[in-house]
Amino acid sequence: MMTEQNRYLSIVYPHNQRLMSGKAHDIVIMRTCHAVAQQGHQVKIITGKPSGTDTVYDFYGLKPLPEFEIIQVPMLRGRHFSWHGLFNFFCLLKILYLKGKGQADVIYLREIKLAQFLLQ
């Protein structure tokens, strides 16, 4: 029987960089979120469309889990420019939607500017 102390959490992780970029922080994020989902928590990463043609799970060598979801929202990112406003707006809408459905107990952020935007 699940007690209040042992209940599983719904965790939302906004990540304003594209996955599958080959950067170390992407690997850490994916492996950490996957490990948390393996423990039974619902984990949703909100990110832009991944670069590359492999599936995200294949790229990182992970097995898909029903508790682990990658949600894609629009992102404007190019070789010589980056504008986070579009991602921030759609990320906020997605978080509000998930909160309304009771699917966002924890919002975990690494990006200070995104946190400031979401707190306003």
mmCIF file with all atom_site columns, C-alpha atoms in Angstrom:
data_model
loop_
_atom_site.group_PDB
_atom_site.id
_atom_site.type_symbol
_atom_site.label_atom_id
_atom_site.label_alt_id
_atom_site.label_comp_id
_atom_site.label_asym_id
_atom_site.label_entity_id
_atom_site.label_seq_id
_atom_site.pdbx_PDB_ins_code
_atom_site.Cartn_x
_atom_site.Cartn_y
_atom_site.Cartn_z
_atom_site.occupancy
_atom_site.B_iso_or_equiv
_atom_site.pdbx_formal_charge
_atom_site.auth_seq_id
_atom_site.auth_comp_id
_atom_site.auth_asym_id
_atom_site.auth_atom_id
_atom_site.pdbx_PDB_model_num
ATOM 1   C CA . MET A 1 1   ? 0.000  0.000  0.000   1.00 0.00 ? 1   MET A CA 1
ATOM 2   C CA . MET A 1 2   ? 1.322  3.452  -0.964  1.00 0.00 ? 2   MET A CA 1
ATOM 3   C CA . THR A 1 3   ? 1.582  5.948  1.886   1.00 0.00 ? 3   THR A CA 1
ATOM 4   C CA . GLU A 1 4   ? 1.639  9.729  1.495   1.00 0.00 ? 4   GLU A CA 1
ATOM 5   C CA . GLN A 1 5   ? 5.398  9.720  2.158   1.00 0.00 ? 5   GLN A CA 1
ATOM 6   C CA . ASN A 1 6   ? 6.037  7.116  -0.547  1.00 0.00 ? 6   ASN A CA 1
ATOM 7   C CA . ARG A 1 7   ? 3.758  8.433  -3.276  1.00 0.00 ? 7   ARG A CA 1
ATOM 8   C CA . TYR A 1 8   ? 5.141  8.871  -6.736  1.00 0.00 ? 8   TYR A CA 1
ATOM 9   C CA . LEU A 1 9   ? 5.659  12.390 -8.073  1.00 0.00 ? 9   LEU A CA 1
ATOM 10  C CA . SER A 1 10  ? 4.884  13.970 -11.425 1.00 0.00 ? 10  SER A CA 1
ATOM 11  C CA . ILE A 1 11  ? 8.038  15.860 -12.367 1.00 0.00 ? 11  ILE A CA 1
ATOM 12  C CA . VAL A 1 12  ? 8.243  18.378 -15.216 1.00 0.00 ? 12  VAL A CA 1
ATOM 13  C CA . TYR A 1 13  ? 11.702 19.287 -16.491 1.00 0.00 ? 13  TYR A CA 1
ATOM 14  C CA . PRO A 1 14  ? 11.762 22.222 -18.950 1.00 0.00 ? 14  PRO A CA 1
ATOM 15  C CA . HIS A 1 15  ? 14.969 22.088 -20.990 1.00 0.00 ? 15  HIS A CA 1
ATOM 16  C CA . ASN A 1 16  ? 15.457 25.059 -23.321 1.00 0.00 ? 16  ASN A CA 1
ATOM 17  C CA . GLN A 1 17  ? 18.168 23.373 -25.376 1.00 0.00 ? 17  GLN A CA 1
ATOM 18  C CA . ARG A 1 18  ? 17.666 20.772 -28.074 1.00 0.00 ? 18  ARG A CA 1
ATOM 19  C CA . LEU A 1 19  ? 18.261 17.180 -27.114 1.00 0.00 ? 19  LEU A CA 1
ATOM 20  C CA . MET A 1 20  ? 20.631 14.961 -29.098 1.00 0.00 ? 20  MET A CA 1
ATOM 21  C CA . SER A 1 21  ? 23.149 17.777 -29.485 1.00 0.00 ? 21  SER A CA 1
ATOM 22  C CA . GLY A 1 22  ? 25.984 15.612 -28.199 1.00 0.00 ? 22  GLY A CA 1
ATOM 23  C CA . LYS A 1 23  ? 26.629 17.901 -25.233 1.00 0.00 ? 23  LYS A CA 1
ATOM 24  C CA . ALA A 1 24  ? 27.414 16.457 -21.824 1.00 0.00 ? 24  ALA A CA 1
ATOM 25  C CA . HIS A 1 25  ? 24.525 18.240 -20.062 1.00 0.00 ? 25  HIS A CA 1
ATOM 26  C CA . ASP A 1 26  ? 22.016 16.553 -22.394 1.00 0.00 ? 26  ASP A CA 1
ATOM 27  C CA . ILE A 1 27  ? 23.401 13.151 -21.451 1.00 0.00 ? 27  ILE A CA 1
ATOM 28  C CA . VAL A 1 28  ? 23.215 13.975 -17.734 1.00 0.00 ? 28  VAL A CA 1
ATOM 29  C CA . ILE A 1 29  ? 19.638 15.259 -18.055 1.00 0.00 ? 29  ILE A CA 1
ATOM 30  C CA . MET A 1 30  ? 18.406 12.252 -20.023 1.00 0.00 ? 30  MET A CA 1
ATOM 31  C CA . ARG A 1 31  ? 20.074 9.662  -17.805 1.00 0.00 ? 31  ARG A CA 1
ATOM 32  C CA . THR A 1 32  ? 18.946 11.379 -14.598 1.00 0.00 ? 32  THR A CA 1
ATOM 33  C CA . CYS A 1 33  ? 15.344 11.735 -15.755 1.00 0.00 ? 33  CYS A CA 1
ATOM 34  C CA . HIS A 1 34  ? 15.328 8.135  -17.016 1.00 0.00 ? 34  HIS A CA 1
ATOM 35  C CA . ALA A 1 35  ? 16.676 6.858  -13.681 1.00 0.00 ? 35  ALA A CA 1
ATOM 36  C CA . VAL A 1 36  ? 14.027 8.809  -11.746 1.00 0.00 ? 36  VAL A CA 1
ATOM 37  C CA . ALA A 1 37  ? 11.306 7.403  -14.039 1.00 0.00 ? 37  ALA A CA 1
ATOM 38  C CA . GLN A 1 38  ? 12.629 3.883  -13.435 1.00 0.00 ? 38  GLN A CA 1
ATOM 39  C CA . GLN A 1 39  ? 11.831 4.432  -9.760  1.00 0.00 ? 39  GLN A CA 1
ATOM 40  C CA . GLY A 1 40  ? 8.162  4.941  -10.688 1.00 0.00 ? 40  GLY A CA 1
ATOM 41  C CA . HIS A 1 41  ? 7.919  8.736  -10.827 1.00 0.00 ? 41  HIS A CA 1
ATOM 42  C CA . GLN A 1 42  ? 6.271  10.334 -13.858 1.00 0.00 ? 42  GLN A CA 1
ATOM 43  C CA . VAL A 1 43  ? 8.898  12.467 -15.631 1.00 0.00 ? 43  VAL A CA 1
ATOM 44  C CA . LYS A 1 44  ? 8.137  14.826 -18.509 1.00 0.00 ? 44  LYS A CA 1
ATOM 45  C CA . ILE A 1 45  ? 10.893 16.760 -20.276 1.00 0.00 ? 45  ILE A CA 1
ATOM 46  C CA . ILE A 1 46  ? 9.659  19.812 -22.167 1.00 0.00 ? 46  ILE A CA 1
ATOM 47  C CA . THR A 1 47  ? 12.073 20.666 -24.963 1.00 0.00 ? 47  THR A CA 1
ATOM 48  C CA . GLY A 1 48  ? 12.313 21.695 -28.593 1.00 0.00 ? 48  GLY A CA 1
ATOM 49  C CA . LYS A 1 49  ? 12.393 19.254 -31.480 1.00 0.00 ? 49  LYS A CA 1
ATOM 50  C CA . PRO A 1 50  ? 15.566 17.159 -31.183 1.00 0.00 ? 50  PRO A CA 1
ATOM 51  C CA . SER A 1 51  ? 18.266 17.501 -33.809 1.00 0.00 ? 51  SER A CA 1
ATOM 52  C CA . GLY A 1 52  ? 19.210 14.389 -35.723 1.00 0.00 ? 52  GLY A CA 1
ATOM 53  C CA . THR A 1 53  ? 17.203 11.520 -37.161 1.00 0.00 ? 53  THR A CA 1
ATOM 54  C CA . ASP A 1 54  ? 17.602 8.827  -34.473 1.00 0.00 ? 54  ASP A CA 1
ATOM 55  C CA . THR A 1 55  ? 14.944 8.445  -31.839 1.00 0.00 ? 55  THR A CA 1
ATOM 56  C CA . VAL A 1 56  ? 15.901 10.193 -28.610 1.00 0.00 ? 56  VAL A CA 1
ATOM 57  C CA . TYR A 1 57  ? 16.003 6.910  -26.696 1.00 0.00 ? 57  TYR A CA 1
ATOM 58  C CA . ASP A 1 58  ? 18.265 5.240  -29.287 1.00 0.00 ? 58  ASP A CA 1
ATOM 59  C CA . PHE A 1 59  ? 20.600 8.234  -29.311 1.00 0.00 ? 59  PHE A CA 1
ATOM 60  C CA . TYR A 1 60  ? 21.133 8.023  -25.533 1.00 0.00 ? 60  TYR A CA 1
ATOM 61  C CA . GLY A 1 61  ? 21.039 4.214  -25.361 1.00 0.00 ? 61  GLY A CA 1
ATOM 62  C CA . LEU A 1 62  ? 17.940 4.158  -23.141 1.00 0.00 ? 62  LEU A CA 1
ATOM 63  C CA . LYS A 1 63  ? 14.825 2.010  -23.189 1.00 0.00 ? 63  LYS A CA 1
ATOM 64  C CA . PRO A 1 64  ? 11.493 3.830  -23.498 1.00 0.00 ? 64  PRO A CA 1
ATOM 65  C CA . LEU A 1 65  ? 9.515  3.860  -20.254 1.00 0.00 ? 65  LEU A CA 1
ATOM 66  C CA . PRO A 1 66  ? 5.802  4.609  -19.802 1.00 0.00 ? 66  PRO A CA 1
ATOM 67  C CA . GLU A 1 67  ? 6.748  6.927  -16.908 1.00 0.00 ? 67  GLU A CA 1
ATOM 68  C CA . PHE A 1 68  ? 9.117  8.999  -19.077 1.00 0.00 ? 68  PHE A CA 1
ATOM 69  C CA . GLU A 1 69  ? 7.767  11.363 -21.723 1.00 0.00 ? 69  GLU A CA 1
ATOM 70  C CA . ILE A 1 70  ? 9.457  13.889 -23.992 1.00 0.00 ? 70  ILE A CA 1
ATOM 71  C CA . ILE A 1 71  ? 7.138  16.780 -24.856 1.00 0.00 ? 71  ILE A CA 1
ATOM 72  C CA . GLN A 1 72  ? 8.149  18.948 -27.794 1.00 0.00 ? 72  GLN A CA 1
ATOM 73  C CA . VAL A 1 73  ? 7.202  22.618 -27.997 1.00 0.00 ? 73  VAL A CA 1
ATOM 74  C CA . PRO A 1 74  ? 8.251  25.235 -30.571 1.00 0.00 ? 74  PRO A CA 1
ATOM 75  C CA . MET A 1 75  ? 11.769 26.591 -30.220 1.00 0.00 ? 75  MET A CA 1
ATOM 76  C CA . LEU A 1 76  ? 13.563 29.222 -32.311 1.00 0.00 ? 76  LEU A CA 1
ATOM 77  C CA . ARG A 1 77  ? 17.204 28.319 -32.408 1.00 0.00 ? 77  ARG A CA 1
ATOM 78  C CA . GLY A 1 78  ? 19.660 28.697 -35.229 1.00 0.00 ? 78  GLY A CA 1
ATOM 79  C CA . ARG A 1 79  ? 23.333 28.494 -35.859 1.00 0.00 ? 79  ARG A CA 1
ATOM 80  C CA . HIS A 1 80  ? 23.995 32.149 -35.034 1.00 0.00 ? 80  HIS A CA 1
ATOM 81  C CA . PHE A 1 81  ? 20.970 33.133 -32.970 1.00 0.00 ? 81  PHE A CA 1
ATOM 82  C CA . SER A 1 82  ? 18.786 31.997 -30.129 1.00 0.00 ? 82  SER A CA 1
ATOM 83  C CA . TRP A 1 83  ? 15.489 33.440 -28.966 1.00 0.00 ? 83  TRP A CA 1
ATOM 84  C CA . HIS A 1 84  ? 14.013 31.840 -25.870 1.00 0.00 ? 84  HIS A CA 1
ATOM 85  C CA . GLY A 1 85  ? 10.770 33.833 -25.862 1.00 0.00 ? 85  GLY A CA 1
ATOM 86  C CA . LEU A 1 86  ? 8.900  31.357 -28.057 1.00 0.00 ? 86  LEU A CA 1
ATOM 87  C CA . PHE A 1 87  ? 10.035 28.343 -26.025 1.00 0.00 ? 87  PHE A CA 1
ATOM 88  C CA . ASN A 1 88  ? 9.296  30.113 -22.718 1.00 0.00 ? 88  ASN A CA 1
ATOM 89  C CA . PHE A 1 89  ? 5.742  30.963 -23.789 1.00 0.00 ? 89  PHE A CA 1
ATOM 90  C CA . PHE A 1 90  ? 4.874  27.461 -25.006 1.00 0.00 ? 90  PHE A CA 1
ATOM 91  C CA . CYS A 1 91  ? 6.620  25.916 -22.015 1.00 0.00 ? 91  CYS A CA 1
ATOM 92  C CA . LEU A 1 92  ? 4.463  28.017 -19.672 1.00 0.00 ? 92  LEU A CA 1
ATOM 93  C CA . LEU A 1 93  ? 1.298  26.954 -21.519 1.00 0.00 ? 93  LEU A CA 1
ATOM 94  C CA . LYS A 1 94  ? 2.295  23.279 -21.299 1.00 0.00 ? 94  LYS A CA 1
ATOM 95  C CA . ILE A 1 95  ? 3.121  23.548 -17.573 1.00 0.00 ? 95  ILE A CA 1
ATOM 96  C CA . LEU A 1 96  ? -0.230 25.239 -16.853 1.00 0.00 ? 96  LEU A CA 1
ATOM 97  C CA . TYR A 1 97  ? -1.995 22.483 -18.804 1.00 0.00 ? 97  TYR A CA 1
ATOM 98  C CA . LEU A 1 98  ? -0.147 19.744 -16.883 1.00 0.00 ? 98  LEU A CA 1
ATOM 99  C CA . LYS A 1 99  ? -0.797 21.477 -13.541 1.00 0.00 ? 99  LYS A CA 1
ATOM 100 C CA . GLY A 1 100 ? -4.494 21.658 -14.398 1.00 0.00 ? 100 GLY A CA 1
ATOM 101 C CA . LYS A 1 101 ? -4.529 17.895 -14.989 1.00 0.00 ? 101 LYS A CA 1
ATOM 102 C CA . GLY A 1 102 ? -2.635 17.247 -11.735 1.00 0.00 ? 102 GLY A CA 1
ATOM 103 C CA . GLN A 1 103 ? 0.462  16.090 -13.629 1.00 0.00 ? 103 GLN A CA 1
ATOM 104 C CA . ALA A 1 104 ? 3.035  18.561 -12.307 1.00 0.00 ? 104 ALA A CA 1
ATOM 105 C CA . ASP A 1 105 ? 3.894  18.112 -8.629  1.00 0.00 ? 105 ASP A CA 1
ATOM 106 C CA . VAL A 1 106 ? 7.453  19.354 -9.158  1.00 0.00 ? 106 VAL A CA 1
ATOM 107 C CA . ILE A 1 107 ? 8.892  21.673 -11.809 1.00 0.00 ? 107 ILE A CA 1
ATOM 108 C CA . TYR A 1 108 ? 12.642 21.135 -11.931 1.00 0.00 ? 108 TYR A CA 1
ATOM 109 C CA . LEU A 1 109 ? 14.720 23.842 -13.615 1.00 0.00 ? 109 LEU A CA 1
ATOM 110 C CA . ARG A 1 110 ? 18.385 24.448 -14.342 1.00 0.00 ? 110 ARG A CA 1
ATOM 111 C CA . GLU A 1 111 ? 17.943 27.675 -16.288 1.00 0.00 ? 111 GLU A CA 1
ATOM 112 C CA . ILE A 1 112 ? 17.675 30.793 -14.098 1.00 0.00 ? 112 ILE A CA 1
ATOM 113 C CA . LYS A 1 113 ? 16.182 33.007 -16.822 1.00 0.00 ? 113 LYS A CA 1
ATOM 114 C CA . LEU A 1 114 ? 13.458 30.461 -17.535 1.00 0.00 ? 114 LEU A CA 1
ATOM 115 C CA . ALA A 1 115 ? 12.732 30.184 -13.796 1.00 0.00 ? 115 ALA A CA 1
ATOM 116 C CA . GLN A 1 116 ? 12.405 33.978 -13.569 1.00 0.00 ? 116 GLN A CA 1
ATOM 117 C CA . PHE A 1 117 ? 10.013 33.989 -16.527 1.00 0.00 ? 117 PHE A CA 1
ATOM 118 C CA . LEU A 1 118 ? 7.849  31.201 -15.069 1.00 0.00 ? 118 LEU A CA 1
ATOM 119 C CA . LEU A 1 119 ? 7.682  32.874 -11.656 1.00 0.00 ? 119 LEU A CA 1
ATOM 120 C CA . GLN A 1 120 ? 6.394  36.221 -12.993 1.00 0.00 ? 120 GLN A CA 1
#
